[in-house]
PDB file of C-alpha atoms in Angstrom:
ATOM      1  CA  MET A   1    -115.504  37.908 284.005  1.00  0.00           C
ATOM      2  CA  ALA A   2    -112.482  39.378 281.665  1.00  0.00           C
ATOM      3  CA  LYS A   3    -108.849  38.514 281.506  1.00  0.00           C
ATOM      4  CA  ALA A   4    -106.318  39.923 283.245  1.00  0.00           C
ATOM      5  CA  SER A   5    -104.995  41.688 280.341  1.00  0.00           C
ATOM      6  CA  GLU A   6    -107.934  43.763 280.303  1.00  0.00           C
ATOM      7  CA  ILE A   7    -107.269  45.803 282.984  1.00  0.00           C
ATOM      8  CA  LYS A   8    -106.181  49.213 282.759  1.00  0.00           C
ATOM      9  CA  ASN A   9    -104.974  51.776 285.388  1.00  0.00           C
ATOM     10  CA  GLY A  10    -108.026  53.120 287.542  1.00  0.00           C
ATOM     11  CA  ASN A  11    -110.101  50.295 287.050  1.00  0.00           C
ATOM     12  CA  ILE A  12    -111.999  48.626 290.038  1.00  0.00           C
ATOM     13  CA  LEU A  13    -111.689  45.150 290.872  1.00  0.00           C
ATOM     14  CA  ARG A  14    -113.445  42.724 293.379  1.00  0.00           C
ATOM     15  CA  PHE A  15    -110.520  41.190 294.224  1.00  0.00           C
ATOM     16  CA  ASN A  16    -110.546  38.535 297.101  1.00  0.00           C
ATOM     17  CA  GLY A  17    -114.345  39.555 297.884  1.00  0.00           C
ATOM     18  CA  GLU A  18    -113.096  43.363 298.700  1.00  0.00           C
ATOM     19  CA  LEU A  19    -113.033  46.589 296.039  1.00  0.00           C
ATOM     20  CA  VAL A  20    -109.789  47.779 294.906  1.00  0.00           C
ATOM     21  CA  GLN A  21    -108.695  50.463 292.394  1.00  0.00           C
ATOM     22  CA  VAL A  22    -105.788  49.676 290.633  1.00  0.00           C
ATOM     23  CA  GLU A  23    -102.778  52.038 290.782  1.00  0.00           C
ATOM     24  CA  GLU A  24    -100.475  50.876 288.735  1.00  0.00           C
ATOM     25  CA  PHE A  25    -100.298  47.792 286.216  1.00  0.00           C
ATOM     26  CA  ILE A  26     -97.519  46.309 284.383  1.00  0.00           C
ATOM     27  CA  HIS A  27     -96.701  43.713 281.893  1.00  0.00           C
ATOM     28  CA  ARG A  28     -93.358  41.546 283.016  1.00  0.00           C
ATOM     29  CA  THR A  29     -91.581  39.516 280.633  1.00  0.00           C
ATOM     30  CA  PRO A  30     -88.587  38.346 282.814  1.00  0.00           C
ATOM     31  CA  GLY A  31     -85.642  36.219 280.839  1.00  0.00           C
ATOM     32  CA  ASN A  32     -86.674  32.510 280.604  1.00  0.00           C
ATOM     33  CA  LEU A  33     -89.547  32.626 282.441  1.00  0.00           C
ATOM     34  CA  ARG A  34     -93.607  33.075 281.584  1.00  0.00           C
ATOM     35  CA  ALA A  35     -94.894  36.817 281.366  1.00  0.00           C
ATOM     36  CA  PHE A  36     -97.395  37.897 284.015  1.00  0.00           C
ATOM     37  CA  TYR A  37     -98.437  41.321 284.872  1.00  0.00           C
ATOM     38  CA  GLN A  38     -98.009  43.293 288.135  1.00  0.00           C
ATOM     39  CA  ALA A  39    -100.387  45.140 290.150  1.00  0.00           C
ATOM     40  CA  ARG A  40    -100.536  47.358 292.917  1.00  0.00           C
ATOM     41  CA  MET A  41    -104.534  47.990 294.205  1.00  0.00           C
ATOM     42  CA  ARG A  42    -105.459  50.332 296.881  1.00  0.00           C
ATOM     43  CA  ASN A  43    -108.302  48.553 298.550  1.00  0.00           C
ATOM     44  CA  VAL A  44    -111.461  51.347 298.680  1.00  0.00           C
ATOM     45  CA  LYS A  45    -112.678  50.837 301.887  1.00  0.00           C
ATOM     46  CA  SER A  46    -109.712  50.645 303.824  1.00  0.00           C
ATOM     47  CA  GLY A  47    -106.944  52.474 301.569  1.00  0.00           C
ATOM     48  CA  LYS A  48    -104.472  49.652 302.089  1.00  0.00           C
ATOM     49  CA  LEU A  49    -101.895  48.743 299.451  1.00  0.00           C
ATOM     50  CA  VAL A  50    -102.038  45.134 298.154  1.00  0.00           C
ATOM     51  CA  GLU A  51     -99.608  43.855 295.464  1.00  0.00           C
ATOM     52  CA  TYR A  52    -100.554  40.417 292.968  1.00  0.00           C
ATOM     53  CA  ARG A  53     -99.212  38.791 290.350  1.00  0.00           C
ATOM     54  CA  PHE A  54    -101.808  37.788 287.817  1.00  0.00           C
ATOM     55  CA  ARG A  55    -101.216  35.126 284.981  1.00  0.00           C
ATOM     56  CA  THR A  56    -102.407  36.379 282.121  1.00  0.00           C
ATOM     57  CA  ASP A  57    -105.273  34.109 281.443  1.00  0.00           C
ATOM     58  CA  GLU A  58    -106.103  34.744 284.706  1.00  0.00           C
ATOM     59  CA  GLU A  59    -110.163  35.749 285.384  1.00  0.00           C
ATOM     60  CA  VAL A  60    -110.855  39.158 286.982  1.00  0.00           C
ATOM     61  CA  ASN A  61    -113.808  40.506 288.380  1.00  0.00           C
ATOM     62  CA  ILE A  62    -113.904  44.360 286.484  1.00  0.00           C
ATOM     63  CA  ALA A  63    -116.808  46.069 288.886  1.00  0.00           C
ATOM     64  CA  ARG A  64    -118.980  48.749 287.442  1.00  0.00           C
ATOM     65  CA  VAL A  65    -119.062  51.665 289.209  1.00  0.00           C
ATOM     66  CA  GLU A  66    -120.953  54.561 288.415  1.00  0.00           C
ATOM     67  CA  THR A  67    -119.712  58.265 288.980  1.00  0.00           C
ATOM     68  CA  SER A  68    -121.628  61.377 289.059  1.00  0.00           C
ATOM     69  CA  ASP A  69    -121.721  64.897 290.294  1.00  0.00           C
ATOM     70  CA  TYR A  70    -124.244  64.984 293.356  1.00  0.00           C
ATOM     71  CA  GLN A  71    -125.355  68.404 295.643  1.00  0.00           C
ATOM     72  CA  TYR A  72    -124.831  67.850 299.333  1.00  0.00           C
ATOM     73  CA  LEU A  73    -127.760  68.949 300.943  1.00  0.00           C
ATOM     74  CA  TYR A  74    -127.264  68.070 305.153  1.00  0.00           C
ATOM     75  CA  ASP A  75    -125.991  66.015 307.933  1.00  0.00           C
ATOM     76  CA  ASP A  76    -127.850  63.218 309.270  1.00  0.00           C
ATOM     77  CA  GLY A  77    -125.714  61.913 312.118  1.00  0.00           C
ATOM     78  CA  ASN A  78    -122.986  59.514 310.449  1.00  0.00           C
ATOM     79  CA  ASP A  79    -123.765  60.083 307.028  1.00  0.00           C
ATOM     80  CA  LEU A  80    -124.459  62.938 304.396  1.00  0.00           C
ATOM     81  CA  VAL A  81    -127.807  62.934 302.648  1.00  0.00           C
ATOM     82  CA  ILE A  82    -127.068  64.375 298.784  1.00  0.00           C
ATOM     83  CA  MET A  83    -128.798  64.383 295.287  1.00  0.00           C
ATOM     84  CA  ASP A  84    -128.555  63.211 292.174  1.00  0.00           C
ATOM     85  CA  ASN A  85    -128.514  66.891 290.237  1.00  0.00           C
ATOM     86  CA  ALA A  86    -130.618  64.857 287.194  1.00  0.00           C
ATOM     87  CA  THR A  87    -132.990  62.883 288.891  1.00  0.00           C
ATOM     88  CA  TYR A  88    -133.253  64.629 292.451  1.00  0.00           C
ATOM     89  CA  GLU A  89    -132.910  61.239 293.675  1.00  0.00           C
ATOM     90  CA  GLN A  90    -131.421  61.502 297.211  1.00  0.00           C
ATOM     91  CA  PHE A  91    -128.799  58.963 298.319  1.00  0.00           C
ATOM     92  CA  ASN A  92    -127.209  58.601 301.601  1.00  0.00           C
ATOM     93  CA  VAL A  93    -123.441  58.668 302.172  1.00  0.00           C
ATOM     94  CA  PRO A  94    -121.421  57.860 305.147  1.00  0.00           C
ATOM     95  CA  LYS A  95    -119.659  60.233 306.218  1.00  0.00           C
ATOM     96  CA  PHE A  96    -116.240  58.518 306.220  1.00  0.00           C
ATOM     97  CA  LEU A  97    -115.682  57.998 302.292  1.00  0.00           C
ATOM     98  CA  PHE A  98    -115.065  62.382 302.335  1.00  0.00           C
ATOM     99  CA  GLY A  99    -112.351  61.513 304.792  1.00  0.00           C
ATOM    100  CA  ASN A 100    -110.971  64.745 306.556  1.00  0.00           C
ATOM    101  CA  SER A 101    -112.519  66.708 303.531  1.00  0.00           C
ATOM    102  CA  VAL A 102    -116.043  66.334 305.368  1.00  0.00           C
ATOM    103  CA  LYS A 103    -115.169  69.166 308.044  1.00  0.00           C
ATOM    104  CA  PHE A 104    -115.342  71.485 305.271  1.00  0.00           C
ATOM    105  CA  LEU A 105    -118.662  70.757 303.440  1.00  0.00           C
ATOM    106  CA  LYS A 106    -121.327  73.249 303.184  1.00  0.00           C
ATOM    107  CA  GLU A 107    -125.036  72.894 302.222  1.00  0.00           C
ATOM    108  CA  GLY A 108    -125.445  72.827 298.495  1.00  0.00           C
ATOM    109  CA  VAL A 109    -121.962  72.066 297.085  1.00  0.00           C
ATOM    110  CA  ASN A 110    -121.342  69.879 294.642  1.00  0.00           C
ATOM    111  CA  VAL A 111    -119.543  66.594 295.564  1.00  0.00           C
ATOM    112  CA  ILE A 112    -118.430  63.486 293.270  1.00  0.00           C
ATOM    113  CA  VAL A 113    -119.613  60.151 294.449  1.00  0.00           C
ATOM    114  CA  ALA A 114    -119.250  56.524 292.547  1.00  0.00           C
ATOM    115  CA  PHE A 115    -121.311  53.747 293.706  1.00  0.00           C
ATOM    116  CA  GLU A 116    -121.153  49.985 292.666  1.00  0.00           C
ATOM    117  CA  SER A 117    -124.282  47.800 292.827  1.00  0.00           C
ATOM    118  CA  GLY A 118    -126.108  50.745 294.427  1.00  0.00           C
ATOM    119  CA  GLU A 119    -123.558  51.113 297.134  1.00  0.00           C
ATOM    120  CA  PRO A 120    -121.418  54.192 297.700  1.00  0.00           C
ATOM    121  CA  ILE A 121    -117.852  53.315 297.891  1.00  0.00           C
ATOM    122  CA  MET A 122    -115.987  56.600 296.895  1.00  0.00           C
ATOM    123  CA  ALA A 123    -116.330  60.276 297.517  1.00  0.00           C
ATOM    124  CA  LYS A 124    -114.653  63.158 297.034  1.00  0.00           C
ATOM    125  CA  ALA A 125    -115.348  66.657 298.276  1.00  0.00           C
ATOM    126  CA  PRO A 126    -114.232  69.847 295.966  1.00  0.00           C
ATOM    127  CA  ALA A 127    -110.284  70.666 296.172  1.00  0.00           C
ATOM    128  CA  SER A 128    -111.463  73.961 297.960  1.00  0.00           C
ATOM    129  CA  ALA A 129    -114.192  75.675 299.815  1.00  0.00           C
ATOM    130  CA  GLU A 130    -114.981  79.456 300.271  1.00  0.00           C
ATOM    131  CA  LEU A 131    -115.925  79.945 304.422  1.00  0.00           C
ATOM    132  CA  GLU A 132    -116.531  82.326 306.116  1.00  0.00           C
ATOM    133  CA  ILE A 133    -114.888  83.423 309.982  1.00  0.00           C
ATOM    134  CA  THR A 134    -117.567  82.683 312.699  1.00  0.00           C
ATOM    135  CA  TYR A 135    -114.561  83.525 315.256  1.00  0.00           C
ATOM    136  CA  THR A 136    -111.434  84.343 315.663  1.00  0.00           C
ATOM    137  CA  GLU A 137    -109.236  86.489 318.280  1.00  0.00           C
ATOM    138  CA  PRO A 138    -108.646  89.934 317.753  1.00  0.00           C
ATOM    139  CA  ALA A 139    -104.508  90.714 316.595  1.00  0.00           C
ATOM    140  CA  VAL A 140    -102.724  92.718 318.722  1.00  0.00           C
ATOM    141  CA  LYS A 141    -100.964  95.450 317.589  1.00  0.00           C
ATOM    142  CA  GLY A 142     -97.378  95.074 317.298  1.00  0.00           C
ATOM    143  CA  ASP A 143     -97.840  90.979 318.003  1.00  0.00           C
ATOM    144  CA  THR A 144     -96.947  90.527 313.789  1.00  0.00           C
ATOM    145  CA  SER A 145     -93.955  88.580 312.547  1.00  0.00           C
ATOM    146  CA  THR A 146     -93.414  87.110 309.058  1.00  0.00           C
ATOM    147  CA  ASN A 147     -96.079  84.054 308.903  1.00  0.00           C
ATOM    148  CA  ALA A 148     -97.571  84.033 312.044  1.00  0.00           C
ATOM    149  CA  LEU A 149    -101.105  82.389 312.277  1.00  0.00           C
ATOM    150  CA  LYS A 150    -104.093  82.705 315.080  1.00  0.00           C
ATOM    151  CA  ALA A 151    -106.508  80.219 315.519  1.00  0.00           C
ATOM    152  CA  ALA A 152    -110.188  80.559 313.874  1.00  0.00           C
ATOM    153  CA  THR A 153    -113.491  78.664 313.121  1.00  0.00           C
ATOM    154  CA  VAL A 154    -115.006  79.069 310.253  1.00  0.00           C
ATOM    155  CA  GLU A 155    -118.526  78.590 309.173  1.00  0.00           C
ATOM    156  CA  THR A 156    -118.877  74.553 309.091  1.00  0.00           C
ATOM    157  CA  GLY A 157    -117.150  74.817 312.778  1.00  0.00           C
ATOM    158  CA  ALA A 158    -114.074  73.265 311.410  1.00  0.00           C
ATOM    159  CA  GLU A 159    -111.090  75.185 313.275  1.00  0.00           C
ATOM    160  CA  ILE A 160    -108.435  76.257 311.221  1.00  0.00           C
ATOM    161  CA  LYS A 161    -105.094  78.306 311.103  1.00  0.00           C
ATOM    162  CA  VAL A 162    -104.885  81.981 309.656  1.00  0.00           C
ATOM    163  CA  PRO A 163    -102.641  84.965 309.345  1.00  0.00           C
ATOM    164  CA  LEU A 164    -103.159  86.945 311.670  1.00  0.00           C
ATOM    165  CA  PHE A 165    -104.978  89.941 309.147  1.00  0.00           C
ATOM    166  CA  ILE A 166    -107.931  87.650 309.178  1.00  0.00           C
ATOM    167  CA  ASN A 167    -110.733  88.967 310.913  1.00  0.00           C
ATOM    168  CA  LEU A 168    -114.473  87.940 311.858  1.00  0.00           C
ATOM    169  CA  GLY A 169    -116.520  88.080 309.293  1.00  0.00           C
ATOM    170  CA  ASP A 170    -113.801  87.372 306.157  1.00  0.00           C
ATOM    171  CA  LYS A 171    -113.942  84.793 303.848  1.00  0.00           C
ATOM    172  CA  VAL A 172    -111.363  82.491 303.210  1.00  0.00           C
ATOM    173  CA  LYS A 173    -110.314  80.047 300.867  1.00  0.00           C
ATOM    174  CA  VAL A 174    -109.304  76.531 302.604  1.00  0.00           C
ATOM    175  CA  ASP A 175    -107.474  73.366 301.133  1.00  0.00           C
ATOM    176  CA  THR A 176    -110.258  70.644 301.990  1.00  0.00           C
ATOM    177  CA  ALA A 177    -107.855  68.249 301.504  1.00  0.00           C
ATOM    178  CA  THR A 178    -105.173  69.697 304.324  1.00  0.00           C
ATOM    179  CA  GLY A 179    -107.448  72.172 306.387  1.00  0.00           C
ATOM    180  CA  ALA A 180    -105.255  74.581 305.105  1.00  0.00           C
ATOM    181  CA  TYR A 181    -105.680  78.169 304.566  1.00  0.00           C
ATOM    182  CA  VAL A 182    -104.707  78.982 301.137  1.00  0.00           C
ATOM    183  CA  GLU A 183    -106.212  83.242 300.757  1.00  0.00           C
ATOM    184  CA  ARG A 184    -108.723  85.908 301.645  1.00  0.00           C
ATOM    185  CA  VAL A 185    -111.638  86.027 299.259  1.00  0.00           C
ATOM    186  CA  LYS A 186    -112.302  89.424 297.923  1.00  0.00           C
ATOM    187  CA  SER A 187    -115.982  90.237 298.493  1.00  0.00           C
TER     188      SER A 187
END
């Protein structure tokens, strides 16, 4: 157990039986009242925001979290199988930890996963992915206007919107957080 004064931004705490990540931690000394710490924390699993005032001598449980790079191997139902690059040990990580970016994960890509007590609690995909277009309608000549987009399917099966000049077999860079087209990749 640690004192509230030892908490730093980014720490993960076990708070009311849940894991929360500290986003903002401020020491307050209001006039003639006792000093306290104002914390804004986000629940790791649900993403819900929690605000709490800690007394300066209050005991807190700072979780021991290990974050490392892993290689995504394959999809296994509701989980993704990843491998530790150093020990070659494999783990199953629930897909929901990756959020929407799971649609753009290609086998062999490196991901970041955080474990607490052997259980995966957070996962992060790369910021962008280079994917090949597997299906798109051909652009019709004269059917151009500024910023016109069409639907396309990438090799992972996800659908994105791309400019009219993108053709079948082209490689494109996709923002994994939003699913937005970034640019065409030069071969």
